[in-house]
Short mmCIF file of C-alpha atoms in Angstrom, two decimals:
data_model
loop_
_atom_site.label_atom_id
_atom_site.label_comp_id
_atom_site.label_asym_id
_atom_site.label_seq_id
_atom_site.Cartn_x
_atom_site.Cartn_y
_atom_site.Cartn_z
CA UNK M 1 -0.05 -0.02 0.00
CA UNK M 2 2.65 2.40 1.06
CA UNK M 3 4.69 1.58 -1.98
CA UNK M 4 1.95 2.48 -4.34
CA UNK M 5 1.34 5.75 -2.47
CA UNK M 6 4.98 6.74 -2.90
CA UNK M 7 4.71 6.22 -6.61
CA UNK M 8 1.95 8.82 -6.80
CA UNK M 9 2.94 12.17 -8.30
CA UNK M 10 2.81 15.05 -5.98
CA UNK M 11 -0.61 16.84 -6.16
CA UNK M 12 0.68 19.97 -7.90
CA UNK M 13 1.32 17.80 -10.95
CA UNK M 14 -2.36 16.85 -11.26
CA UNK M 15 -2.86 19.89 -13.52
CA UNK M 16 0.34 19.19 -15.31
CA UNK M 17 -0.69 15.53 -15.91
CA UNK M 18 -3.98 16.53 -17.56
CA UNK M 19 -2.70 19.83 -19.16
CA UNK M 20 -5.20 20.77 -21.89
CA UNK M 21 -7.19 17.73 -21.33
CA UNK M 22 -9.76 18.50 -18.67
CA UNK M 23 -12.18 15.88 -20.11
CA UNK M 24 -9.61 13.26 -19.17
CA UNK M 25 -9.15 14.61 -15.84
CA UNK M 26 -12.88 14.45 -15.24
CA UNK M 27 -13.06 10.91 -16.55
CA UNK M 28 -10.35 9.79 -14.27
CA UNK M 29 -11.41 11.57 -11.14
CA UNK M 30 -15.05 12.45 -11.09
CA UNK M 31 -17.84 10.13 -10.23
CA UNK M 32 -19.34 8.66 -13.44
CA UNK M 33 -17.09 11.20 -15.32
CA UNK M 34 -16.51 8.77 -18.17
CA UNK M 35 -20.11 9.49 -19.28
CA UNK M 36 -19.47 13.32 -20.00
CA UNK M 37 -18.47 12.59 -23.65
CA UNK M 38 -21.75 10.92 -24.34
CA UNK M 39 -23.82 14.14 -23.91
CA UNK M 40 -25.65 15.23 -27.11
CA UNK M 41 -26.37 18.76 -25.90
CA UNK M 42 -30.16 18.38 -26.07
CA UNK M 43 -30.75 20.34 -22.93
CA UNK M 44 -33.40 18.16 -21.41
CA UNK M 45 -31.50 18.01 -18.14
CA UNK M 46 -31.33 21.87 -17.91
CA UNK M 47 -35.00 22.17 -18.58
CA UNK M 48 -35.89 19.47 -16.12
CA UNK M 49 -34.01 20.89 -13.15
CA UNK M 50 -36.23 22.20 -10.39
CA UNK M 51 -33.67 24.84 -9.59
CA UNK M 52 -32.63 25.27 -13.17
CA UNK M 53 -32.89 29.07 -13.09
CA UNK M 54 -30.38 29.28 -10.25
CA UNK M 55 -27.58 27.49 -12.22
CA UNK M 56 -25.18 29.84 -13.89
CA UNK M 57 -24.15 26.91 -16.00
CA UNK M 58 -26.83 24.16 -16.30
CA UNK M 59 -25.60 20.59 -16.70
CA UNK M 60 -25.67 20.57 -20.50
CA UNK M 61 -23.48 23.66 -20.41
CA UNK M 62 -21.04 22.18 -17.90
CA UNK M 63 -20.64 19.13 -20.11
CA UNK M 64 -19.72 21.29 -23.12
CA UNK M 65 -17.39 23.42 -20.89
CA UNK M 66 -15.56 20.26 -19.72
CA UNK M 67 -15.09 19.23 -23.32
CA UNK M 68 -13.82 22.69 -24.11
CA UNK M 69 -11.36 22.40 -21.29
CA UNK M 70 -12.67 25.17 -19.19
CA UNK M 71 -11.33 23.73 -16.02
CA UNK M 72 -11.45 26.77 -13.75
CA UNK M 73 -14.78 27.94 -14.79
CA UNK M 74 -16.29 24.56 -14.14
CA UNK M 75 -14.62 23.68 -10.84
CA UNK M 76 -14.96 27.10 -9.37
CA UNK M 77 -18.63 27.31 -10.39
CA UNK M 78 -21.41 27.12 -7.77
CA UNK M 79 -23.77 25.60 -10.34
CA UNK M 80 -23.51 21.95 -9.46
CA UNK M 81 -24.07 22.88 -5.74
CA UNK M 82 -27.67 23.82 -6.74
CA UNK M 83 -28.41 20.10 -7.34
CA UNK M 84 -31.24 18.95 -5.07
CA UNK M 85 -30.69 15.24 -6.01
CA UNK M 86 -34.20 14.97 -7.48
CA UNK M 87 -32.96 12.66 -10.26
CA UNK M 88 -35.24 14.26 -12.82
CA UNK M 89 -32.41 14.76 -15.26
CA UNK M 90 -31.27 11.13 -14.92
CA UNK M 91 -34.59 9.63 -15.81
CA UNK M 92 -35.22 12.01 -18.79
CA UNK M 93 -31.79 12.02 -20.35
CA UNK M 94 -32.12 10.37 -23.80
CA UNK M 95 -28.54 9.13 -23.54
CA UNK M 96 -29.12 7.83 -20.03
CA UNK M 97 -26.21 9.77 -18.58
CA UNK M 98 -26.19 9.50 -14.72
CA UNK M 99 -26.27 13.37 -14.61
CA UNK M 100 -27.14 13.69 -10.90
CA UNK M 101 -24.10 11.62 -9.98
CA UNK M 102 -21.82 13.53 -12.32
CA UNK M 103 -22.96 16.79 -10.72
CA UNK M 104 -22.30 15.32 -7.28
CA UNK M 105 -18.91 14.10 -8.57
CA UNK M 106 -17.93 17.48 -9.93
CA UNK M 107 -18.93 19.22 -6.62
CA UNK M 108 -17.02 16.54 -4.65
CA UNK M 109 -13.92 16.88 -6.86
CA UNK M 110 -13.81 20.65 -6.61
CA UNK M 111 -14.41 20.49 -2.89
CA UNK M 112 -11.59 18.06 -2.41
CA UNK M 113 -9.22 20.12 -4.56
CA UNK M 114 -10.05 23.10 -2.34
CA UNK M 115 -11.28 25.28 -5.15
CA UNK M 116 -15.01 24.99 -4.81
CA UNK M 117 -16.69 28.34 -3.79
CA UNK M 118 -15.86 28.64 -0.14
CA UNK M 119 -19.00 30.48 0.91
CA UNK M 120 -21.53 28.34 -0.93
CA UNK M 121 -23.96 27.36 1.63
CA UNK M 122 -24.69 23.97 0.35
CA UNK M 123 -20.96 23.16 0.36
CA UNK M 124 -20.71 24.32 3.93
CA UNK M 125 -23.83 22.59 5.00
CA UNK M 126 -22.71 19.34 3.37
CA UNK M 127 -19.39 19.46 5.24
CA UNK M 128 -21.23 20.07 8.52
CA UNK M 129 -23.61 17.12 7.68
CA UNK M 130 -20.76 14.71 6.98
CA UNK M 131 -18.84 15.54 10.14
CA UNK M 132 -22.16 15.10 12.05
CA UNK M 133 -22.85 11.58 10.73
CA UNK M 134 -19.17 10.46 10.70
CA UNK M 135 -18.84 11.31 14.34
CA UNK M 136 -21.65 9.23 15.84
CA UNK M 137 -22.91 7.16 12.90
CA UNK M 138 -26.36 8.83 12.88
CA UNK M 139 -27.64 12.31 12.18
CA UNK M 140 -27.95 14.52 15.20
CA UNK M 141 -30.63 16.76 13.78
CA UNK M 142 -30.56 19.43 16.43
CA UNK M 143 -26.81 19.84 16.49
CA UNK M 144 -26.89 19.93 12.65
CA UNK M 145 -29.43 22.72 12.62
CA UNK M 146 -27.63 24.71 15.29
CA UNK M 147 -24.27 24.48 13.50
CA UNK M 148 -26.00 25.43 10.27
CA UNK M 149 -27.57 28.55 11.78
CA UNK M 150 -24.30 29.63 13.37
CA UNK M 151 -22.06 29.02 10.35
CA UNK M 152 -22.11 32.67 9.49
CA UNK M 153 -21.13 33.86 12.99
CA UNK M 154 -22.76 34.36 16.30
CA UNK M 155 -24.93 37.32 15.54
CA UNK M 156 -26.30 35.71 12.36
CA UNK M 157 -26.80 32.51 14.30
CA UNK M 158 -28.90 34.23 16.92
CA UNK M 159 -30.95 35.89 14.22
CA UNK M 160 -31.49 32.54 12.52
CA UNK M 161 -32.32 30.69 15.81
CA UNK M 162 -34.89 33.41 16.49
CA UNK M 163 -36.21 33.10 12.93
CA UNK M 164 -36.59 29.27 13.38
CA UNK M 165 -37.71 29.31 16.94
CA UNK M 166 -41.43 28.94 16.12
CA UNK M 167 -40.76 26.02 13.93
CA UNK M 168 -38.46 24.42 16.51
CA UNK M 169 -40.99 24.82 19.22
CA UNK M 170 -43.68 23.28 17.00
CA UNK M 171 -41.34 20.26 16.35
CA UNK M 172 -40.62 19.90 20.11
CA UNK M 173 -44.38 20.07 20.99
CA UNK M 174 -45.22 17.31 18.53
CA UNK M 175 -42.32 15.06 19.81
CA UNK M 176 -40.18 15.52 16.68
CA UNK M 177 -37.29 17.36 18.38
CA UNK M 178 -35.56 16.52 21.66
CA UNK M 179 -33.62 19.51 23.20
CA UNK M 180 -31.59 17.09 25.25
CA UNK M 181 -30.56 15.41 21.98
CA UNK M 182 -27.86 18.11 21.76
CA UNK M 183 -25.87 16.63 24.57
CA UNK M 184 -27.26 13.01 24.77
CA UNK M 185 -27.51 11.98 21.11
CA UNK M 186 -27.72 8.33 20.69
CA UNK M 187 -25.41 7.29 17.83
CA UNK M 188 -24.45 3.82 16.90
CA UNK M 189 -22.70 1.44 19.30
CA UNK M 190 -19.63 0.98 17.13
CA UNK M 191 -19.08 4.58 16.20
CA UNK M 192 -15.28 4.20 16.55
CA UNK M 193 -15.32 1.28 14.24
CA UNK M 194 -17.30 3.30 11.66
CA UNK M 195 -14.90 6.18 11.97
CA UNK M 196 -12.00 3.87 11.26
CA UNK M 197 -13.75 2.54 8.15
CA UNK M 198 -14.59 5.91 6.88
CA UNK M 199 -10.90 7.10 7.34
CA UNK M 200 -9.62 4.06 5.59
CA UNK M 201 -12.12 4.44 2.72
CA UNK M 202 -11.06 7.99 2.23
CA UNK M 203 -7.41 7.09 2.18
CA UNK M 204 -8.07 4.51 -0.54
CA UNK M 205 -10.14 6.77 -2.61
CA UNK M 206 -7.57 9.58 -2.35
CA UNK M 207 -4.81 7.23 -3.36
CA UNK M 208 -6.77 6.11 -6.37
CA UNK M 209 -7.20 9.69 -7.39
CA UNK M 210 -3.69 10.82 -6.54
CA UNK M 211 -5.07 13.17 -3.88
CA UNK M 212 -4.44 13.61 -0.21
CA UNK M 213 -0.67 13.84 -0.29
CA UNK M 214 -0.05 17.50 0.31
CA UNK M 215 -1.33 20.90 1.20
CA UNK M 216 -2.89 21.42 -2.30
CA UNK M 217 -5.83 19.39 -1.42
CA UNK M 218 -6.38 20.62 2.14
CA UNK M 219 -9.40 22.73 1.45
CA UNK M 220 -10.52 25.92 3.24
CA UNK T 1 -51.31 -16.50 7.81
CA UNK T 2 -47.69 -16.50 8.68
CA UNK T 3 -46.13 -13.12 9.18
CA UNK T 4 -43.91 -11.79 6.52
CA UNK T 5 -40.46 -10.88 7.83
CA UNK T 6 -38.16 -8.21 6.67
CA UNK T 7 -34.74 -6.76 7.72
CA UNK T 8 -35.39 -3.10 8.09
CA UNK T 9 -33.86 0.11 9.26
CA UNK T 10 -35.88 3.31 10.01
CA UNK T 11 -33.16 5.80 9.17
CA UNK T 12 -32.02 8.79 11.18
CA UNK T 13 -35.05 10.94 10.78
CA UNK T 14 -37.39 8.29 11.99
CA UNK T 15 -35.95 7.40 15.38
CA UNK T 16 -37.61 8.49 18.52
CA UNK T 17 -37.82 12.26 18.96
CA UNK T 18 -36.40 12.90 15.48
CA UNK T 19 -38.16 14.88 12.71
CA UNK T 20 -40.14 11.83 11.36
CA UNK T 21 -40.67 9.98 14.48
CA UNK T 22 -44.41 9.94 13.90
CA UNK T 23 -43.77 8.23 10.53
CA UNK T 24 -42.28 5.29 12.33
CA UNK T 25 -45.15 5.12 14.87
CA UNK T 26 -47.59 4.84 12.03
CA UNK T 27 -45.51 2.37 10.05
CA UNK T 28 -45.35 0.07 13.13
CA UNK T 29 -49.09 0.31 13.56
CA UNK T 30 -49.82 -0.30 9.95
CA UNK T 31 -47.39 -3.26 9.75
CA UNK T 32 -49.01 -4.88 12.84
CA UNK T 33 -52.39 -4.73 11.07
CA UNK T 34 -50.91 -6.16 7.85
CA UNK T 35 -49.04 -8.92 9.67
CA UNK T 36 -45.66 -7.63 8.61
CA UNK T 37 -42.78 -8.31 11.04
CA UNK T 38 -39.93 -5.77 10.86
CA UNK T 39 -36.54 -6.94 12.31
CA UNK T 40 -34.42 -3.92 12.85
CA UNK T 41 -30.77 -4.11 11.70
CA UNK T 42 -28.70 -3.83 14.84
CA UNK T 43 -26.46 -0.84 14.98
CA UNK T 44 -27.46 0.44 11.44
CA UNK T 45 -25.79 3.74 10.43
CA UNK T 46 -26.75 6.81 8.36
CA UNK T 47 -26.98 6.24 4.55
CA UNK T 48 -25.17 9.47 3.79
CA UNK T 49 -28.41 10.95 2.53
CA UNK T 50 -28.50 13.12 -0.53
CA UNK T 51 -25.96 15.62 0.66
CA UNK T 52 -23.23 13.13 1.79
CA UNK T 53 -21.51 13.10 -1.60
CA UNK T 54 -19.73 16.49 -1.17
CA UNK T 55 -17.46 15.49 1.72
CA UNK T 56 -18.01 11.77 1.54
CA UNK T 57 -17.11 11.12 -2.08
CA UNK T 58 -17.74 7.70 -3.47
CA UNK T 59 -16.03 4.99 -1.40
CA UNK T 60 -16.81 6.32 2.07
CA UNK T 61 -20.43 6.81 1.02
CA UNK T 62 -20.67 3.24 -0.28
CA UNK T 63 -18.98 1.92 2.86
CA UNK T 64 -21.88 3.45 4.95
CA UNK T 65 -24.49 1.59 2.98
CA UNK T 66 -22.34 -1.59 2.59
CA UNK T 67 -22.00 -1.77 6.31
CA UNK T 68 -25.75 -1.69 6.73
CA UNK T 69 -26.12 -4.41 4.07
CA UNK T 70 -23.51 -6.49 5.83
CA UNK T 71 -25.05 -6.03 9.23
CA UNK T 72 -28.35 -7.11 7.69
CA UNK T 73 -26.73 -10.25 6.29
CA UNK T 74 -25.06 -11.03 9.65
CA UNK T 75 -28.15 -10.57 11.89
CA UNK T 76 -31.15 -11.11 9.60
CA UNK T 77 -29.78 -13.50 6.93
CA UNK T 78 -31.80 -14.10 3.87
CA UNK T 79 -34.40 -11.37 4.69
CA UNK T 80 -35.04 -8.53 2.23
CA UNK T 81 -33.83 -5.24 3.38
CA UNK T 82 -36.58 -2.73 3.75
CA UNK T 83 -36.25 0.98 4.28
CA UNK T 84 -39.07 3.32 5.12
CA UNK T 85 -37.05 6.39 4.14
CA UNK T 86 -36.67 7.38 0.57
CA UNK T 87 -33.08 8.51 0.89
CA UNK T 88 -32.10 5.42 2.91
CA UNK T 89 -33.61 3.16 0.20
CA UNK T 90 -32.08 5.05 -2.60
CA UNK T 91 -28.64 5.27 -1.06
CA UNK T 92 -28.53 1.63 -0.12
CA UNK T 93 -29.78 0.46 -3.55
CA UNK T 94 -27.38 2.74 -5.28
CA UNK T 95 -24.48 1.40 -3.43
CA UNK T 96 -25.40 -2.23 -4.20
CA UNK T 97 -25.84 -1.38 -7.83
CA UNK T 98 -22.52 0.53 -8.05
CA UNK T 99 -20.55 -2.14 -6.35
CA UNK T 100 -22.01 -4.74 -8.71
CA UNK T 101 -20.84 -2.73 -11.62
CA UNK T 102 -17.43 -1.79 -10.29
CA UNK T 103 -15.28 -4.72 -9.14
CA UNK T 104 -12.56 -2.42 -7.88
CA UNK T 105 -15.02 -0.54 -5.69
CA UNK T 106 -16.39 -3.74 -4.39
CA UNK T 107 -12.88 -5.04 -3.48
CA UNK T 108 -12.13 -1.80 -1.74
CA UNK T 109 -15.39 -1.86 0.09
CA UNK T 110 -14.80 -5.41 1.33
CA UNK T 111 -11.22 -4.45 2.44
CA UNK T 112 -12.75 -1.56 4.53
CA UNK T 113 -15.47 -3.69 5.95
CA UNK T 114 -12.72 -5.98 7.47
CA UNK T 115 -12.35 -3.36 10.14
CA UNK T 116 -15.55 -4.63 11.54
CA UNK T 117 -15.27 -8.27 10.39
CA UNK T 118 -18.13 -7.69 8.16
CA UNK T 119 -16.56 -8.40 4.76
CA UNK T 120 -18.17 -11.82 4.40
CA UNK T 121 -21.63 -10.66 5.17
CA UNK T 122 -21.99 -8.12 2.42
CA UNK T 123 -24.42 -9.34 -0.17
CA UNK T 124 -24.51 -8.34 -3.80
CA UNK T 125 -27.97 -9.67 -4.48
CA UNK T 126 -30.11 -9.29 -1.38
CA UNK T 127 -33.20 -7.27 -2.54
CA UNK T 128 -33.22 -3.66 -1.12
CA UNK T 129 -36.77 -2.39 -1.06
CA UNK T 130 -38.94 0.50 -0.04
CA UNK T 131 -41.76 -0.16 2.28
CA UNK T 132 -44.18 0.90 -0.48
CA UNK T 133 -42.87 -1.94 -2.58
CA UNK T 134 -43.56 -4.48 0.13
CA UNK T 135 -47.06 -3.21 0.42
CA UNK T 136 -47.83 -3.14 -3.27
CA UNK T 137 -45.90 -6.24 -4.36
CA UNK T 138 -45.98 -8.52 -1.35
CA UNK T 139 -49.23 -7.60 0.26
CA UNK T 140 -50.97 -6.35 -2.93
CA UNK T 141 -53.83 -3.77 -3.23
CA UNK T 142 -56.40 -6.41 -2.32
CA UNK T 143 -54.44 -7.33 0.81
CA UNK T 144 -54.15 -3.60 1.71
CA UNK T 145 -57.92 -3.22 1.43
CA UNK T 146 -58.75 -6.21 3.72
CA UNK T 147 -58.13 -4.59 7.18
CA UNK T 148 -60.16 -1.40 6.32
CA UNK T 149 -62.73 -0.81 8.96
CA UNK T 150 -63.13 3.02 8.84
CA UNK T 151 -63.14 4.14 5.29
CA UNK T 152 -61.84 7.78 4.89
CA UNK T 153 -64.96 8.92 3.21
CA UNK T 154 -65.14 12.54 2.19
CA UNK T 155 -61.51 13.34 2.52
CA UNK T 156 -59.70 14.63 -0.58
CA UNK T 157 -56.02 13.81 -0.83
CA UNK T 158 -53.30 15.33 -3.01
CA UNK T 159 -50.92 12.43 -3.40
CA UNK T 160 -47.50 13.86 -3.32
CA UNK T 161 -44.89 11.23 -4.37
CA UNK T 162 -41.96 13.55 -4.59
CA UNK T 163 -38.53 12.56 -5.93
CA UNK T 164 -36.58 9.92 -4.31
CA UNK T 165 -39.36 7.19 -3.97
CA UNK T 166 -39.93 7.76 -7.60
CA UNK T 167 -36.55 8.40 -9.23
CA UNK T 168 -34.16 7.09 -10.35
CA UNK T 169 -35.38 3.61 -9.27
CA UNK T 170 -39.12 4.21 -8.78
CA UNK T 171 -41.68 1.47 -8.18
CA UNK T 172 -41.94 -1.35 -10.72
CA UNK T 173 -44.73 -0.76 -13.27
CA UNK T 174 -45.10 2.88 -12.52
CA UNK T 175 -44.00 5.83 -14.69
CA UNK T 176 -41.65 8.54 -13.46
CA UNK T 177 -43.89 11.34 -14.56
CA UNK T 178 -47.17 10.04 -13.20
CA UNK T 179 -46.90 7.22 -10.66
CA UNK T 180 -50.35 6.11 -9.60
CA UNK T 181 -49.73 3.87 -6.56
CA UNK T 182 -50.32 6.61 -3.97
CA UNK T 183 -53.67 7.51 -5.48
CA UNK T 184 -54.60 3.82 -5.51
CA UNK T 185 -53.77 3.51 -1.76
CA UNK T 186 -55.96 6.58 -1.08
CA UNK T 187 -58.86 4.97 -3.04
CA UNK T 188 -58.40 1.64 -1.30
CA UNK T 189 -58.97 3.26 2.10
CA UNK T 190 -62.07 5.06 0.91
CA UNK T 191 -60.61 8.49 0.33
CA UNK T 192 -60.89 10.72 -2.68
CA UNK T 193 -57.61 10.95 -4.71
CA UNK T 194 -56.84 13.91 -6.84
CA UNK T 195 -55.35 11.90 -9.65
CA UNK T 196 -54.28 14.88 -11.74
CA UNK T 197 -52.47 16.70 -8.97
CA UNK T 198 -49.83 18.46 -11.06
CA UNK T 199 -47.11 18.74 -8.43
CA UNK T 200 -47.18 15.03 -7.74
CA UNK T 201 -43.45 14.48 -8.56
CA UNK T 202 -42.11 18.00 -8.10
CA UNK T 203 -39.04 18.43 -5.98
CA UNK T 204 -39.45 20.12 -2.56
CA UNK T 205 -35.82 21.20 -2.50
CA UNK T 206 -34.63 18.22 -0.44
CA UNK T 207 -31.60 19.03 1.68
CA UNK T 208 -31.38 22.46 0.05
CA UNK T 209 -34.30 23.56 2.16
CA UNK T 210 -31.59 24.12 4.76
CA UNK T 211 -28.95 25.72 2.64
CA UNK T 212 -30.98 27.51 -0.06
CA UNK T 213 -34.24 28.30 1.79
CA UNK T 214 -35.59 30.83 -0.68
CA UNK T 215 -35.18 28.54 -3.70
CA UNK T 216 -36.73 25.61 -1.89
CA UNK T 217 -39.59 27.47 -0.45
CA UNK T 218 -40.55 28.62 -3.95
CA UNK T 219 -40.81 24.87 -4.74
CA UNK T 220 -42.88 24.10 -1.56
CA UNK T 221 -45.07 27.12 -2.22
CA UNK T 222 -46.06 25.74 -5.56
CA UNK T 223 -46.60 22.19 -4.18
CA UNK T 224 -48.98 23.44 -1.47
CA UNK T 225 -50.76 26.02 -3.66
CA UNK T 226 -51.56 23.29 -6.32
CA UNK T 227 -53.10 21.14 -3.63
CA UNK T 228 -55.31 24.10 -2.59
CA UNK T 229 -56.24 24.80 -6.22
CA UNK T 230 -57.45 21.13 -6.52
CA UNK T 231 -59.53 21.41 -3.42
CA UNK T 232 -57.37 19.02 -1.38
CA UNK T 233 -58.05 18.50 2.37
CA UNK T 234 -54.56 17.27 2.95
CA UNK T 235 -51.45 16.14 1.21
CA UNK T 236 -50.16 12.60 1.59
CA UNK T 237 -46.54 11.44 0.92
CA UNK T 238 -44.28 8.43 1.28
CA UNK T 239 -41.13 10.48 1.98
CA UNK T 240 -39.94 11.90 5.40
CA UNK T 241 -38.02 14.75 3.79
CA UNK T 242 -41.05 15.77 1.65
CA UNK T 243 -43.29 15.55 4.73
CA UNK T 244 -41.02 17.79 6.77
CA UNK T 245 -40.23 20.31 4.08
CA UNK T 246 -43.82 20.69 2.82
CA UNK T 247 -45.33 20.91 6.32
CA UNK T 248 -42.99 22.89 8.52
CA UNK T 249 -42.10 25.78 6.20
CA UNK T 250 -45.74 26.82 5.50
CA UNK T 251 -45.52 29.54 8.22
CA UNK T 252 -42.31 31.02 6.69
CA UNK T 253 -43.88 30.76 3.21
CA UNK T 254 -47.01 32.63 4.41
CA UNK T 255 -44.82 35.47 5.56
CA UNK T 256 -42.71 35.53 2.36
CA UNK T 257 -45.62 35.21 -0.09
CA UNK T 258 -48.56 36.70 1.93
CA UNK T 259 -50.40 33.38 1.62
CA UNK T 260 -52.55 31.76 4.26
CA UNK T 261 -51.44 28.15 3.90
CA UNK T 262 -52.34 25.58 6.60
CA UNK T 263 -52.38 22.35 4.65
CA UNK T 264 -51.86 19.10 6.66
CA UNK T 265 -49.16 16.77 5.20
CA UNK T 266 -49.56 13.10 6.23
CA UNK T 267 -47.86 9.85 5.48
CA UNK T 268 -49.40 7.00 3.52
CA UNK T 269 -48.89 4.90 6.66
CA UNK T 270 -50.96 7.29 8.74
CA UNK T 271 -53.99 7.18 6.51
CA UNK T 272 -53.80 3.38 6.33
CA UNK T 273 -53.47 3.12 10.07
CA UNK T 274 -56.49 5.27 10.63
CA UNK T 275 -58.58 3.39 8.00
CA UNK T 276 -57.44 0.17 9.71
CA UNK T 277 -59.14 1.38 13.00
CA UNK T 278 -56.15 2.78 14.90
CA UNK T 279 -56.28 5.63 17.37
CA UNK T 280 -54.87 9.00 16.48
CA UNK T 281 -51.89 8.22 18.81
CA UNK T 282 -51.20 4.95 17.12
CA UNK T 283 -51.29 6.62 13.77
CA UNK T 284 -48.82 9.25 14.83
CA UNK T 285 -51.24 12.03 14.26
CA UNK T 286 -50.02 13.95 17.25
CA UNK T 287 -46.79 14.43 15.39
CA UNK T 288 -48.46 16.55 12.64
CA UNK T 289 -47.73 20.23 13.30
CA UNK T 290 -50.57 21.20 11.04
CA UNK T 291 -53.19 18.92 12.49
CA UNK T 292 -54.90 16.55 10.07
CA UNK T 293 -58.28 17.21 11.73
CA UNK T 294 -60.39 15.33 9.15
CA UNK T 295 -58.27 12.17 9.91
CA UNK T 296 -58.36 12.78 13.65
CA UNK T 297 -62.20 12.92 13.48
CA UNK T 298 -62.38 9.54 11.86
CA UNK T 299 -59.74 8.04 14.24
CA UNK T 300 -61.75 9.27 17.27
CA UNK T 301 -65.02 7.98 16.02
#
């Protein structure tokens, strides 16, 4: 294992390796990226997206930009962070591209390279979410909400908490929120074991992608 | 009749005191009436949900779901895996499909599962099913009609199927654009189904209700408004995220849009439980923030 890791090029060469060939970089590193070249630019995906108007570059456009080698414009875009995972594009695509997964893959790749838009709320929420589940094995909903409300600082957090208080109280009254859950959240019994698994899984994935070896991939 | 047995997990949102705890209450009641035994997978973990991809990538996300599949194989061998949550079902099925297509990913997953000595319990072919599939395919519409003792006469339902119970896998024999099973369930229990409810499969924003509230609330506004336009008394849905998003933001939407929404949003399991003669408590009706009064009235009869 160690041997193969030492053979990996340092991360700065990732761009070198794929110089002028962003499509290949996507094919090698992005979930389901090998499908990008199959897009016929019909635009059904873009027209089917519930948040379509919020995408600076809808999926169809992203596919063309990838083929045109617009690496920075694609990876720094907040477009794919608008994906709600509704899977409408997948079931309607005439070429059966797994578009939802490609959008997730692009977002993940840009995030792991550390060049996704730092302030994008979905990116930040997704990070809080993953840390939440990776810690105890199950979602701590209250902690998740509070961390989300306070992600833009204390003052904003108080404002958000006030804004959400009515809703929170209604959830509490109907037995759908436990205020003590903040301190006494019941995760899984083998949380440590799961953490070990997730760490190992990430190491393997990073190694396969030639990531995780230097500061270049340490996001934020 | 012998009980049908399944290996199931409720998902994070459906545990006690979580946002969909009343979903589980009603599912348990419904399953008891239908003689379905649910054997919980011990120590099941989160599926990664629809937002897990960003930090979790591929392999870690598949490991989450593979661990659940393996725990199921270890503790409930041979039993179909059943999820009540749309995201859990989708995530678990997606992982199984992906690992079947990608031998390297499967090998890596098995390697990681060794950390819990679970590598030999992972199954590539155990069926991963949604509770709705169990009802339609194993119990059947006739079977679902049998326990009805209190038909839901006079209640008009907008059947809101949403996204992830419907796409990308969906229910066998149903179309993505206009699935009919929810309407059929409504009719079986004596309710009136709005079969041409036009927001039936429209996205509620999912996890982006948290991170992009304005954009999501536009979606939810349209979903609720269409139900009103069609004269619905309440919305019914199979998905815990749909239920929560469409119900709890109505207050904020009223402020934003100047509307006066107060549309109850129920689960299919709640309406079946009531029709099967359960009390409001057994049907989890106390968990509805916008009270489903028409259902409560029948339950209390």
